mmCIF file of C-alpha atoms and ligand atoms in Angstrom:
data_model
loop_
_atom_site.group_PDB
_atom_site.id
_atom_site.type_symbol
_atom_site.label_atom_id
_atom_site.label_comp_id
_atom_site.label_asym_id
_atom_site.label_seq_id
_atom_site.Cartn_x
_atom_site.Cartn_y
_atom_site.Cartn_z
ATOM 1 C CA MET R 1 22.908 0.806 4.576
ATOM 2 C CA GLN R 2 22.134 3.156 7.463
ATOM 3 C CA ASP R 3 19.150 2.574 9.729
ATOM 4 C CA TYR R 4 15.899 4.041 8.473
ATOM 5 C CA ILE R 5 14.240 6.756 10.499
ATOM 6 C CA PRO R 6 11.508 8.945 9.016
ATOM 7 C CA THR R 7 12.101 12.570 8.190
ATOM 8 C CA ALA R 8 9.403 15.223 8.374
ATOM 9 C CA PHE R 9 8.205 15.635 4.810
ATOM 10 C CA ASP R 10 6.818 18.765 3.185
ATOM 11 C CA PHE R 11 3.562 16.910 2.872
ATOM 12 C CA ASP R 12 2.962 16.246 6.541
ATOM 13 C CA PRO R 13 -0.654 16.834 7.522
ATOM 14 C CA ASP R 14 -1.603 19.438 10.141
ATOM 15 C CA ALA R 15 -2.043 18.439 13.798
ATOM 16 C CA ARG R 16 -5.512 17.023 13.142
ATOM 17 C CA GLY R 17 -4.454 15.115 10.067
ATOM 18 C CA HIS R 18 -5.464 17.406 7.212
ATOM 19 C CA PHE R 19 -3.622 17.325 3.912
ATOM 20 C CA GLY R 20 -5.189 20.517 2.551
ATOM 21 C CA ILE R 21 -8.920 19.797 2.834
ATOM 22 C CA PHE R 22 -8.374 16.017 2.795
ATOM 23 C CA GLY R 23 -7.842 13.522 5.600
ATOM 24 C CA GLY R 24 -9.058 14.365 9.088
ATOM 25 C CA ARG R 25 -10.702 12.137 11.658
ATOM 26 C CA PHE R 26 -14.364 11.463 10.917
ATOM 27 C CA VAL R 27 -15.231 8.781 13.456
ATOM 28 C CA PRO R 28 -17.884 8.076 16.078
ATOM 29 C CA GLU R 29 -17.204 9.738 19.419
ATOM 30 C CA THR R 30 -16.472 6.374 21.034
ATOM 31 C CA LEU R 31 -13.388 5.932 18.845
ATOM 32 C CA MET R 32 -11.835 9.313 19.576
ATOM 33 C CA PRO R 33 -10.040 8.247 22.787
ATOM 34 C CA ALA R 34 -8.376 5.333 20.971
ATOM 35 C CA LEU R 35 -7.258 7.587 18.102
ATOM 36 C CA LEU R 36 -5.980 10.285 20.418
ATOM 37 C CA GLU R 37 -4.059 7.685 22.430
ATOM 38 C CA LEU R 38 -2.490 6.374 19.227
ATOM 39 C CA ASP R 39 -1.736 9.888 17.993
ATOM 40 C CA ALA R 40 0.037 10.762 21.245
ATOM 41 C CA GLU R 41 2.039 7.530 21.173
ATOM 42 C CA TYR R 42 3.063 7.982 17.551
ATOM 43 C CA LYS R 43 4.212 11.535 18.237
ATOM 44 C CA LYS R 44 6.513 10.095 20.908
ATOM 45 C CA VAL R 45 8.110 7.467 18.689
ATOM 46 C CA ARG R 46 8.082 9.117 15.278
ATOM 47 C CA PHE R 47 11.673 10.328 15.500
ATOM 48 C CA ASP R 48 12.739 8.187 18.462
ATOM 49 C CA GLU R 49 15.992 6.348 17.801
ATOM 50 C CA GLU R 50 15.290 3.537 20.224
ATOM 51 C CA PHE R 51 11.924 2.693 18.644
ATOM 52 C CA TRP R 52 13.411 2.828 15.169
ATOM 53 C CA ALA R 53 16.411 0.709 16.143
ATOM 54 C CA GLU R 54 13.942 -2.065 16.968
ATOM 55 C CA VAL R 55 11.936 -1.539 13.774
ATOM 56 C CA ASN R 56 15.138 -1.616 11.740
ATOM 57 C CA TYR R 57 16.300 -4.778 13.480
ATOM 58 C CA TYR R 58 13.196 -6.639 12.307
ATOM 59 C CA LEU R 59 13.220 -5.059 8.850
ATOM 60 C CA ARG R 60 16.776 -6.220 8.327
ATOM 61 C CA GLU R 61 16.889 -9.589 10.083
ATOM 62 C CA TYR R 62 13.297 -10.772 9.604
ATOM 63 C CA VAL R 63 11.930 -9.030 6.509
ATOM 64 C CA GLY R 64 15.222 -9.131 4.581
ATOM 65 C CA ARG R 65 15.697 -5.429 3.844
ATOM 66 C CA PRO R 66 17.101 -3.607 2.010
ATOM 67 C CA SER R 67 15.207 -5.014 -0.970
ATOM 68 C CA PRO R 68 17.221 -4.996 -4.215
ATOM 69 C CA LEU R 69 16.773 -2.432 -6.956
ATOM 70 C CA TYR R 70 17.009 -4.753 -9.917
ATOM 71 C CA ARG R 71 17.767 -3.597 -13.448
ATOM 72 C CA ALA R 72 15.294 -5.411 -15.663
ATOM 73 C CA ALA R 73 17.580 -6.066 -18.636
ATOM 74 C CA SER R 74 15.045 -7.573 -21.034
ATOM 75 C CA LEU R 75 12.367 -4.971 -20.371
ATOM 76 C CA SER R 76 14.975 -2.228 -20.721
ATOM 77 C CA LYS R 77 16.171 -3.589 -24.050
ATOM 78 C CA GLU R 78 12.672 -4.033 -25.417
ATOM 79 C CA LEU R 79 11.626 -0.499 -24.452
ATOM 80 C CA GLY R 80 14.894 1.313 -25.147
ATOM 81 C CA ALA R 81 14.782 2.619 -21.584
ATOM 82 C CA GLU R 82 16.449 1.811 -18.271
ATOM 83 C CA VAL R 83 13.890 -0.021 -16.159
ATOM 84 C CA TYR R 84 14.593 -0.800 -12.509
ATOM 85 C CA LEU R 85 12.345 -2.854 -10.245
ATOM 86 C CA LYS R 86 12.196 -2.126 -6.521
ATOM 87 C CA ARG R 87 11.808 -5.693 -5.297
ATOM 88 C CA GLU R 88 9.273 -5.451 -2.468
ATOM 89 C CA ASP R 89 8.092 -8.847 -3.708
ATOM 90 C CA LEU R 90 11.207 -10.339 -2.098
ATOM 91 C CA ASN R 91 10.212 -9.236 1.404
ATOM 92 C CA HIS R 92 9.196 -11.914 3.881
ATOM 93 C CA THR R 93 5.474 -12.677 3.231
ATOM 94 C CA GLY R 94 5.769 -11.424 -0.325
ATOM 95 C CA ALA R 95 4.810 -7.748 -0.411
ATOM 96 C CA HIS R 96 5.468 -4.297 1.001
ATOM 97 C CA LYS R 97 2.741 -4.717 3.639
ATOM 98 C CA ILE R 98 5.151 -6.186 6.203
ATOM 99 C CA ASN R 99 7.148 -2.901 6.403
ATOM 100 C CA ASN R 100 4.077 -1.338 7.963
ATOM 101 C CA THR R 101 2.855 -4.234 10.128
ATOM 102 C CA ILE R 102 6.254 -4.664 11.808
ATOM 103 C CA ALA R 103 6.190 -1.028 12.928
ATOM 104 C CA GLN R 104 2.500 -1.065 13.937
ATOM 105 C CA GLY R 105 3.011 -4.356 15.818
ATOM 106 C CA LEU R 106 5.869 -2.833 17.817
ATOM 107 C CA LEU R 107 3.710 0.216 18.498
ATOM 108 C CA ALA R 108 0.878 -2.049 19.735
ATOM 109 C CA LYS R 109 3.276 -3.787 22.132
ATOM 110 C CA ARG R 110 4.579 -0.453 23.419
ATOM 111 C CA MET R 111 1.006 0.608 24.115
ATOM 112 C CA GLY R 112 0.378 -2.576 26.090
ATOM 113 C CA LYS R 113 -2.205 -3.988 23.672
ATOM 114 C CA THR R 114 -2.540 -7.782 23.546
ATOM 115 C CA LYS R 115 -4.698 -8.127 20.434
ATOM 116 C CA ILE R 116 -4.497 -6.791 16.924
ATOM 117 C CA ILE R 117 -7.183 -6.651 14.285
ATOM 118 C CA ALA R 118 -6.748 -5.982 10.581
ATOM 119 C CA GLU R 119 -8.810 -5.642 7.417
ATOM 120 C CA THR R 120 -7.554 -7.208 4.211
ATOM 121 C CA GLY R 121 -8.368 -7.291 0.496
ATOM 122 C CA ALA R 122 -5.968 -9.564 -1.352
ATOM 123 C CA GLY R 123 -5.015 -11.067 1.972
ATOM 124 C CA GLN R 124 -1.458 -9.720 1.914
ATOM 125 C CA HIS R 125 -2.091 -7.323 4.776
ATOM 126 C CA GLY R 126 -3.943 -10.037 6.689
ATOM 127 C CA VAL R 127 -0.977 -12.369 6.243
ATOM 128 C CA ALA R 128 1.502 -9.631 7.211
ATOM 129 C CA SER R 129 -0.583 -8.869 10.327
ATOM 130 C CA ALA R 130 -0.971 -12.549 11.290
ATOM 131 C CA THR R 131 2.784 -12.971 10.800
ATOM 132 C CA VAL R 132 3.648 -10.078 13.070
ATOM 133 C CA ALA R 133 1.127 -11.327 15.653
ATOM 134 C CA ALA R 134 2.851 -14.731 15.669
ATOM 135 C CA LEU R 135 6.267 -13.082 15.851
ATOM 136 C CA MET R 136 5.349 -10.749 18.688
ATOM 137 C CA GLY R 137 2.985 -12.945 20.692
ATOM 138 C CA LEU R 138 -0.221 -11.022 19.954
ATOM 139 C CA GLU R 139 -3.698 -12.383 19.249
ATOM 140 C CA CYS R 140 -4.928 -11.581 15.742
ATOM 141 C CA GLU R 141 -8.319 -11.329 14.050
ATOM 142 C CA VAL R 142 -8.620 -10.483 10.373
ATOM 143 C CA PHE R 143 -11.700 -9.101 8.582
ATOM 144 C CA MET R 144 -11.983 -10.043 4.917
ATOM 145 C CA GLY R 145 -14.819 -9.673 2.391
ATOM 146 C CA ALA R 146 -16.457 -12.978 1.461
ATOM 147 C CA LYS R 147 -15.707 -12.363 -2.236
ATOM 148 C CA ASP R 148 -12.010 -11.955 -1.416
ATOM 149 C CA VAL R 149 -12.059 -15.028 0.852
ATOM 150 C CA ALA R 150 -13.190 -16.998 -2.200
ATOM 151 C CA ARG R 151 -10.626 -15.588 -4.640
ATOM 152 C CA GLN R 152 -7.661 -15.572 -2.239
ATOM 153 C CA GLU R 153 -7.984 -18.959 -0.563
ATOM 154 C CA LEU R 154 -4.234 -19.495 -0.251
ATOM 155 C CA ASN R 155 -3.803 -16.381 1.866
ATOM 156 C CA VAL R 156 -6.844 -17.271 3.984
ATOM 157 C CA PHE R 157 -5.250 -20.605 4.809
ATOM 158 C CA ARG R 158 -1.899 -18.935 5.518
ATOM 159 C CA MET R 159 -3.538 -16.588 8.027
ATOM 160 C CA LYS R 160 -5.224 -19.515 9.777
ATOM 161 C CA LEU R 161 -1.969 -21.474 9.806
ATOM 162 C CA LEU R 162 -0.270 -18.498 11.452
ATOM 163 C CA GLY R 163 -2.862 -18.635 14.220
ATOM 164 C CA ALA R 164 -5.188 -15.802 13.183
ATOM 165 C CA LYS R 165 -8.982 -15.922 13.190
ATOM 166 C CA VAL R 166 -10.458 -14.877 9.830
ATOM 167 C CA HIS R 167 -13.922 -13.275 9.688
ATOM 168 C CA SER R 168 -15.619 -13.592 6.295
ATOM 169 C CA VAL R 169 -17.636 -10.390 5.822
ATOM 170 C CA GLU R 170 -20.928 -10.934 3.981
ATOM 171 C CA SER R 171 -22.227 -7.359 3.822
ATOM 172 C CA GLY R 172 -22.219 -4.917 0.884
ATOM 173 C CA SER R 173 -19.900 -5.730 -2.003
ATOM 174 C CA LYS R 174 -18.151 -8.352 0.196
ATOM 175 C CA THR R 175 -14.742 -6.802 -0.495
ATOM 176 C CA LEU R 176 -12.200 -4.564 1.230
ATOM 177 C CA LYS R 177 -14.570 -1.650 1.900
ATOM 178 C CA ASP R 178 -16.910 -3.916 3.890
ATOM 179 C CA ALA R 179 -14.033 -5.633 5.685
ATOM 180 C CA MET R 180 -12.829 -2.224 6.842
ATOM 181 C CA ASN R 181 -16.334 -1.284 8.035
ATOM 182 C CA ASP R 182 -16.457 -4.396 10.203
ATOM 183 C CA ALA R 183 -12.915 -3.919 11.526
ATOM 184 C CA ILE R 184 -13.777 -0.363 12.617
ATOM 185 C CA ARG R 185 -17.018 -1.607 14.207
ATOM 186 C CA HIS R 186 -15.099 -4.276 16.129
ATOM 187 C CA TRP R 187 -12.532 -1.725 17.266
ATOM 188 C CA VAL R 188 -15.203 0.580 18.680
ATOM 189 C CA THR R 189 -16.126 -2.007 21.309
ATOM 190 C CA ASN R 190 -12.656 -3.489 21.905
ATOM 191 C CA ALA R 191 -10.251 -0.537 21.776
ATOM 192 C CA ARG R 192 -9.062 -1.021 25.353
ATOM 193 C CA ASP R 193 -6.920 -4.103 24.628
ATOM 194 C CA THR R 194 -6.991 -4.081 20.814
ATOM 195 C CA PHE R 195 -4.778 -2.268 18.311
ATOM 196 C CA TYR R 196 -6.210 -1.770 14.832
ATOM 197 C CA VAL R 197 -3.471 -2.344 12.249
ATOM 198 C CA ILE R 198 -4.609 -0.503 9.099
ATOM 199 C CA GLY R 199 -2.969 -1.844 5.954
ATOM 200 C CA THR R 200 -2.754 1.231 3.772
ATOM 201 C CA ALA R 201 -2.222 4.991 4.011
ATOM 202 C CA ALA R 202 -5.910 5.627 4.672
ATOM 203 C CA GLY R 203 -8.377 5.874 7.532
ATOM 204 C CA PRO R 204 -8.602 8.459 10.302
ATOM 205 C CA HIS R 205 -5.532 10.435 11.425
ATOM 206 C CA PRO R 206 -2.835 9.406 12.372
ATOM 207 C CA TYR R 207 -2.983 6.303 10.129
ATOM 208 C CA PRO R 208 -2.312 7.971 6.750
ATOM 209 C CA LEU R 209 0.747 9.717 8.198
ATOM 210 C CA MET R 210 2.004 6.672 10.098
ATOM 211 C CA VAL R 211 1.662 4.231 7.237
ATOM 212 C CA ARG R 212 3.332 6.671 4.805
ATOM 213 C CA ASP R 213 6.249 7.025 7.241
ATOM 214 C CA PHE R 214 6.512 3.250 7.637
ATOM 215 C CA GLN R 215 6.538 2.665 3.864
ATOM 216 C CA ALA R 216 8.834 5.584 3.013
ATOM 217 C CA ILE R 217 11.785 3.257 3.611
ATOM 218 C CA ILE R 218 11.084 2.001 0.055
ATOM 219 C CA SER R 219 12.121 5.287 -1.574
ATOM 220 C CA LYS R 220 14.819 6.018 0.971
ATOM 221 C CA GLU R 221 16.544 2.816 -0.146
ATOM 222 C CA ALA R 222 15.668 3.222 -3.831
ATOM 223 C CA LYS R 223 17.156 6.712 -3.936
ATOM 224 C CA GLU R 224 20.489 5.523 -2.526
ATOM 225 C CA GLN R 225 20.440 2.520 -4.839
ATOM 226 C CA ILE R 226 19.680 4.424 -8.051
ATOM 227 C CA LEU R 227 22.316 7.044 -7.255
ATOM 228 C CA GLN R 228 24.837 4.299 -6.717
ATOM 229 C CA LYS R 229 23.888 2.554 -9.954
ATOM 230 C CA THR R 230 23.401 5.503 -12.307
ATOM 231 C CA GLY R 231 24.721 8.564 -10.483
ATOM 232 C CA ALA R 232 21.505 10.474 -11.133
ATOM 233 C CA MET R 233 17.855 10.758 -10.142
ATOM 234 C CA PRO R 234 15.368 8.676 -12.145
ATOM 235 C CA ASP R 235 13.072 10.304 -14.695
ATOM 236 C CA MET R 236 9.986 8.436 -13.523
ATOM 237 C CA VAL R 237 8.894 6.480 -10.493
ATOM 238 C CA VAL R 238 5.771 4.341 -10.951
ATOM 239 C CA ALA R 239 3.567 2.502 -8.441
ATOM 240 C CA CYS R 240 0.092 0.961 -8.389
ATOM 241 C CA ILE R 241 -2.559 2.338 -6.057
ATOM 242 C CA GLY R 242 -5.111 0.564 -3.900
ATOM 243 C CA GLY R 243 -5.263 2.756 -0.812
ATOM 244 C CA GLY R 244 -1.930 4.155 -1.856
ATOM 245 C CA SER R 245 0.697 2.962 0.628
ATOM 246 C CA ASN R 246 3.300 1.380 -1.652
ATOM 247 C CA ALA R 247 2.956 4.413 -3.933
ATOM 248 C CA LEU R 248 3.477 6.950 -1.125
ATOM 249 C CA GLY R 249 6.387 4.851 0.131
ATOM 250 C CA MET R 250 7.883 4.829 -3.359
ATOM 251 C CA PHE R 251 7.274 8.562 -3.968
ATOM 252 C CA ALA R 252 8.192 10.072 -0.562
ATOM 253 C CA HIS R 253 11.894 10.682 -1.189
ATOM 254 C CA PHE R 254 11.503 11.513 -4.897
ATOM 255 C CA ILE R 255 8.548 13.839 -4.860
ATOM 256 C CA ASN R 256 10.606 16.997 -4.456
ATOM 257 C CA GLU R 257 13.227 15.971 -7.002
ATOM 258 C CA GLU R 258 12.926 18.358 -9.930
ATOM 259 C CA LYS R 259 13.882 15.672 -12.439
ATOM 260 C CA THR R 260 11.614 12.896 -11.204
ATOM 261 C CA GLN R 261 7.950 12.499 -12.191
ATOM 262 C CA CYS R 262 6.000 10.339 -9.753
ATOM 263 C CA ILE R 263 3.186 8.379 -11.391
ATOM 264 C CA GLY R 264 0.396 6.525 -9.582
ATOM 265 C CA ILE R 265 -1.610 3.844 -11.373
ATOM 266 C CA GLU R 266 -5.212 3.172 -10.401
ATOM 267 C CA ALA R 267 -7.214 0.068 -11.273
ATOM 268 C CA GLY R 268 -8.940 0.624 -14.625
ATOM 269 C CA GLY R 269 -10.953 -2.620 -14.307
ATOM 270 C CA HIS R 270 -13.048 -3.151 -17.460
ATOM 271 C CA GLY R 271 -12.169 0.400 -18.583
ATOM 272 C CA LEU R 272 -13.069 3.799 -17.121
ATOM 273 C CA GLU R 273 -16.064 4.173 -19.463
ATOM 274 C CA SER R 274 -17.503 0.794 -18.331
ATOM 275 C CA GLY R 275 -18.293 1.995 -14.819
ATOM 276 C CA LYS R 276 -16.465 -1.090 -13.481
ATOM 277 C CA HIS R 277 -13.136 0.111 -12.134
ATOM 278 C CA GLY R 278 -11.349 1.329 -9.011
ATOM 279 C CA ALA R 279 -10.247 4.738 -10.303
ATOM 280 C CA SER R 280 -11.258 6.925 -7.352
ATOM 281 C CA LEU R 281 -9.045 9.843 -8.337
ATOM 282 C CA ALA R 282 -9.973 9.810 -12.019
ATOM 283 C CA LEU R 283 -13.733 9.454 -11.563
ATOM 284 C CA GLY R 284 -14.565 9.924 -7.895
ATOM 285 C CA ARG R 285 -15.524 13.012 -5.934
ATOM 286 C CA PRO R 286 -14.440 14.070 -2.444
ATOM 287 C CA GLY R 287 -16.480 12.347 0.249
ATOM 288 C CA ILE R 288 -16.174 10.677 3.632
ATOM 289 C CA LEU R 289 -15.513 6.972 4.145
ATOM 290 C CA HIS R 290 -13.616 5.068 6.840
ATOM 291 C CA GLY R 291 -12.878 8.129 8.937
ATOM 292 C CA GLN R 292 -11.334 10.312 6.250
ATOM 293 C CA LEU R 293 -12.249 12.855 3.577
ATOM 294 C CA SER R 294 -10.822 11.881 0.209
ATOM 295 C CA TYR R 295 -11.739 11.115 -3.383
ATOM 296 C CA LEU R 296 -14.364 8.408 -3.435
ATOM 297 C CA LEU R 297 -16.393 6.519 -6.009
ATOM 298 C CA GLN R 298 -19.961 7.528 -5.265
ATOM 299 C CA SER R 299 -23.299 7.954 -6.967
ATOM 300 C CA ALA R 300 -24.946 11.354 -7.572
ATOM 301 C CA ASP R 301 -26.761 11.089 -4.222
ATOM 302 C CA GLY R 302 -23.653 10.040 -2.271
ATOM 303 C CA GLN R 303 -24.063 6.248 -2.162
ATOM 304 C CA ILE R 304 -20.680 4.531 -2.320
ATOM 305 C CA ASP R 305 -20.195 2.800 -5.654
ATOM 306 C CA GLU R 306 -18.680 -0.653 -5.853
ATOM 307 C CA ALA R 307 -15.144 -0.730 -7.128
ATOM 308 C CA HIS R 308 -14.013 -3.347 -9.600
ATOM 309 C CA SER R 309 -10.563 -4.771 -10.219
ATOM 310 C CA ILE R 310 -9.138 -8.125 -11.156
ATOM 311 C CA SER R 311 -6.776 -7.622 -8.232
ATOM 312 C CA ALA R 312 -8.343 -7.761 -4.781
ATOM 313 C CA GLY R 313 -5.708 -5.346 -3.431
ATOM 314 C CA LEU R 314 -6.866 -2.543 -5.753
ATOM 315 C CA ASP R 315 -10.586 -3.250 -5.410
ATOM 316 C CA TYR R 316 -11.373 -0.258 -3.190
ATOM 317 C CA PRO R 317 -13.666 2.736 -3.910
ATOM 318 C CA GLY R 318 -11.561 5.180 -1.846
ATOM 319 C CA ILE R 319 -7.954 6.296 -1.668
ATOM 320 C CA GLY R 320 -5.638 7.654 1.015
ATOM 321 C CA PRO R 321 -6.110 11.419 1.587
ATOM 322 C CA GLU R 322 -2.519 12.356 0.771
ATOM 323 C CA HIS R 323 -3.012 11.193 -2.824
ATOM 324 C CA SER R 324 -6.084 13.418 -3.221
ATOM 325 C CA TYR R 325 -3.955 16.308 -2.017
ATOM 326 C CA LEU R 326 -0.974 15.451 -4.228
ATOM 327 C CA MET R 327 -3.231 15.178 -7.261
ATOM 328 C CA GLU R 328 -4.849 18.570 -6.643
ATOM 329 C CA GLN R 329 -1.402 20.102 -6.056
ATOM 330 C CA GLY R 330 -0.207 18.609 -9.342
ATOM 331 C CA LYS R 331 2.711 16.941 -7.530
ATOM 332 C CA VAL R 332 1.962 13.443 -8.780
ATOM 333 C CA MET R 333 0.518 12.296 -12.108
ATOM 334 C CA TYR R 334 -2.196 9.648 -12.016
ATOM 335 C CA ASP R 335 -3.308 7.240 -14.724
ATOM 336 C CA SER R 336 -5.031 3.866 -14.851
ATOM 337 C CA VAL R 337 -4.521 0.450 -16.398
ATOM 338 C CA THR R 338 -7.270 -2.055 -17.235
ATOM 339 C CA ASP R 339 -7.588 -5.668 -16.044
ATOM 340 C CA ASP R 340 -6.601 -6.877 -19.527
ATOM 341 C CA GLU R 341 -3.529 -4.642 -19.708
ATOM 342 C CA ALA R 342 -2.476 -5.802 -16.244
ATOM 343 C CA MET R 343 -2.869 -9.476 -17.185
ATOM 344 C CA GLU R 344 -0.781 -8.924 -20.309
ATOM 345 C CA ALA R 345 1.938 -7.329 -18.159
ATOM 346 C CA PHE R 346 1.668 -10.205 -15.675
ATOM 347 C CA VAL R 347 2.670 -12.646 -18.429
ATOM 348 C CA TRP R 348 5.163 -10.207 -19.974
ATOM 349 C CA LEU R 349 7.206 -9.761 -16.781
ATOM 350 C CA SER R 350 7.040 -13.470 -15.965
ATOM 351 C CA ARG R 351 8.478 -14.453 -19.333
ATOM 352 C CA ALA R 352 10.887 -11.558 -19.923
ATOM 353 C CA GLU R 353 12.482 -11.476 -16.465
ATOM 354 C CA GLY R 354 11.451 -14.679 -14.671
ATOM 355 C CA ILE R 355 9.598 -12.603 -12.086
ATOM 356 C CA VAL R 356 5.909 -13.327 -11.467
ATOM 357 C CA PRO R 357 4.366 -10.133 -10.081
ATOM 358 C CA ALA R 358 1.249 -9.731 -7.961
ATOM 359 C CA PHE R 359 -1.785 -8.694 -10.071
ATOM 360 C CA GLU R 360 -1.596 -5.320 -8.278
ATOM 361 C CA SER R 361 2.045 -4.757 -9.224
ATOM 362 C CA ALA R 362 1.315 -5.864 -12.798
ATOM 363 C CA HIS R 363 -0.695 -2.619 -13.127
ATOM 364 C CA ALA R 364 2.482 -0.582 -12.580
ATOM 365 C CA ILE R 365 4.409 -2.779 -15.038
ATOM 366 C CA ALA R 366 1.639 -2.382 -17.636
ATOM 367 C CA TYR R 367 2.033 1.387 -17.529
ATOM 368 C CA LEU R 368 5.418 0.977 -19.278
ATOM 369 C CA LYS R 369 3.512 0.026 -22.418
ATOM 370 C CA LYS R 370 1.221 3.050 -22.143
ATOM 371 C CA ILE R 371 4.107 5.525 -22.331
ATOM 372 C CA PRO R 372 4.512 6.655 -25.971
ATOM 373 C CA LYS R 373 7.589 5.110 -27.669
ATOM 374 C CA GLU R 374 9.270 8.444 -28.380
ATOM 375 C CA GLU R 375 8.759 9.565 -24.783
ATOM 376 C CA ILE R 376 10.193 6.497 -23.053
ATOM 377 C CA LYS R 377 13.458 6.298 -25.072
ATOM 378 C CA GLY R 378 16.513 6.613 -22.803
ATOM 379 C CA LYS R 379 14.492 7.295 -19.664
ATOM 380 C CA VAL R 380 15.424 5.857 -16.270
ATOM 381 C CA ILE R 381 12.292 4.422 -14.659
ATOM 382 C CA ILE R 382 11.813 2.799 -11.275
ATOM 383 C CA ILE R 383 8.763 0.577 -10.801
ATOM 384 C CA SER R 384 7.547 -0.412 -7.366
ATOM 385 C CA LEU R 385 7.179 -4.193 -7.619
ATOM 386 C CA SER R 386 4.908 -4.188 -4.588
ATOM 387 C CA GLY R 387 4.391 -7.958 -4.324
ATOM 388 C CA ARG R 388 4.842 -11.410 -5.785
ATOM 389 C CA GLY R 389 2.226 -13.347 -7.703
ATOM 390 C CA ASP R 390 2.055 -16.561 -5.663
ATOM 391 C CA LYS R 391 -1.254 -15.569 -4.078
ATOM 392 C CA ASP R 392 -2.745 -14.991 -7.542
ATOM 393 C CA MET R 393 -1.921 -18.406 -9.024
ATOM 394 C CA PRO R 394 -5.391 -19.985 -8.633
ATOM 395 C CA GLN R 395 -7.041 -16.951 -10.270
ATOM 396 C CA ALA R 396 -4.362 -16.770 -12.990
ATOM 397 C CA MET R 397 -4.894 -20.456 -13.794
ATOM 398 C CA GLU R 398 -8.573 -19.795 -14.438
ATOM 399 C CA ILE R 399 -8.012 -16.726 -16.573
ATOM 400 C CA LEU R 400 -4.997 -17.724 -18.644
ATOM 401 C CA LYS R 401 -5.713 -21.395 -19.428
ATOM 402 C CA LEU R 402 -2.096 -22.045 -20.530
HETATM 403 C C1 PLP F 501 -2.183 -4.401 -0.831
HETATM 404 C C2 PLP F 501 -1.383 -4.383 -2.054
HETATM 405 C C3 PLP F 501 -1.374 -3.267 -2.921
HETATM 406 C C4 PLP F 501 -2.268 -2.083 -2.738
HETATM 407 O O1 PLP F 501 -2.118 -1.392 -1.548
HETATM 408 P P1 PLP F 501 -1.437 0.020 -1.454
HETATM 409 O O2 PLP F 501 -1.724 0.471 -0.073
HETATM 410 O O3 PLP F 501 -2.054 0.911 -2.481
HETATM 411 O O4 PLP F 501 0.006 -0.165 -1.694
HETATM 412 C C5 PLP F 501 -0.520 -3.290 -3.996
HETATM 413 N N1 PLP F 501 0.273 -4.350 -4.253
HETATM 414 C C6 PLP F 501 0.291 -5.441 -3.457
HETATM 415 C C7 PLP F 501 1.181 -6.580 -3.796
HETATM 416 C C8 PLP F 501 -0.541 -5.495 -2.340
HETATM 417 O O5 PLP F 501 -0.513 -6.586 -1.557
#
């Protein structure tokens, strides 16, 4: 497979990071120099062959790319469709997050930074950041909500083992939103020697653009692979959405294909009508959080509502700005899946294919059962299997009681 290098997409933001009205750079003045420095550096490397040769070296030799596009035979038979899984779960450290942290780590080194910081929900981005820090000789501090520290203890230990310092964040809902607040606060006072590695396609410009570029390798590979296997474009491409990075990575090279419908799945939690969910696009309104304008779960007077999801990686009240834009443009279809539906899919995939998905990825799998029977017949569907379920074992043991 040829080296990956991003292409300029139709959905690139403008020079100040706006996707339509969304995105932008809503940060305190003290952070502007750091963001402008990063913006200038990313402009230099975005299409630079030397930079990408190094990124590709690590993606191939260290991460294990390209990840397979696996035809799920049992699922296909059961549904009367052709279901393919893009196996991001097989990447080193167990999810798609490492695609992004490798590239951001190399960018940090280029910029002469000696420390990286990261926020994390499920802990996958924290682990991917701590891994890259160990690999590249950088110091690493990870901010994680106290609630997530409790439900993702395996990943917390992994980060510590890799040499990272983990800050348990006690404010607010004690989840990803609060971890990101603290990471930004830390960055404000330490930007000189510290690079902030954001884990999803969100935050102030240029992060949403950068992270989308870094994850777009997923669909670049998947497109080649599906053409080789079936000779045609898929009918549907499905991915779960926390901040939206695995989804944008999965959609990037398919979004302009006439035949292909891209479908993003938000966390339905206890159900959209329950008020306990993470469906920012379905039930949020545009607002500003973490340096960007995007759909956001908020109360009538603009207080940020707590998100809810069984999966820590989807437990976020906001969403990357490009998704807000793609939804309003009608380019991508969005739906949601509840905690219960995701847990059912978690067991279903484990037993039908011998693949234990991350709780997050189980949301995308569960969508297969929401497609009406007559509609799914004969369709070719690619699912982004964004991560593996190892990190979720303690929580699964409590819920499933097998
Ligand atoms: C972090 C994570 C997600 C959600 O993040 P996105 O930026 O929306 O992709 C999904 N799946 C897994 C396995 C994750 O670790």
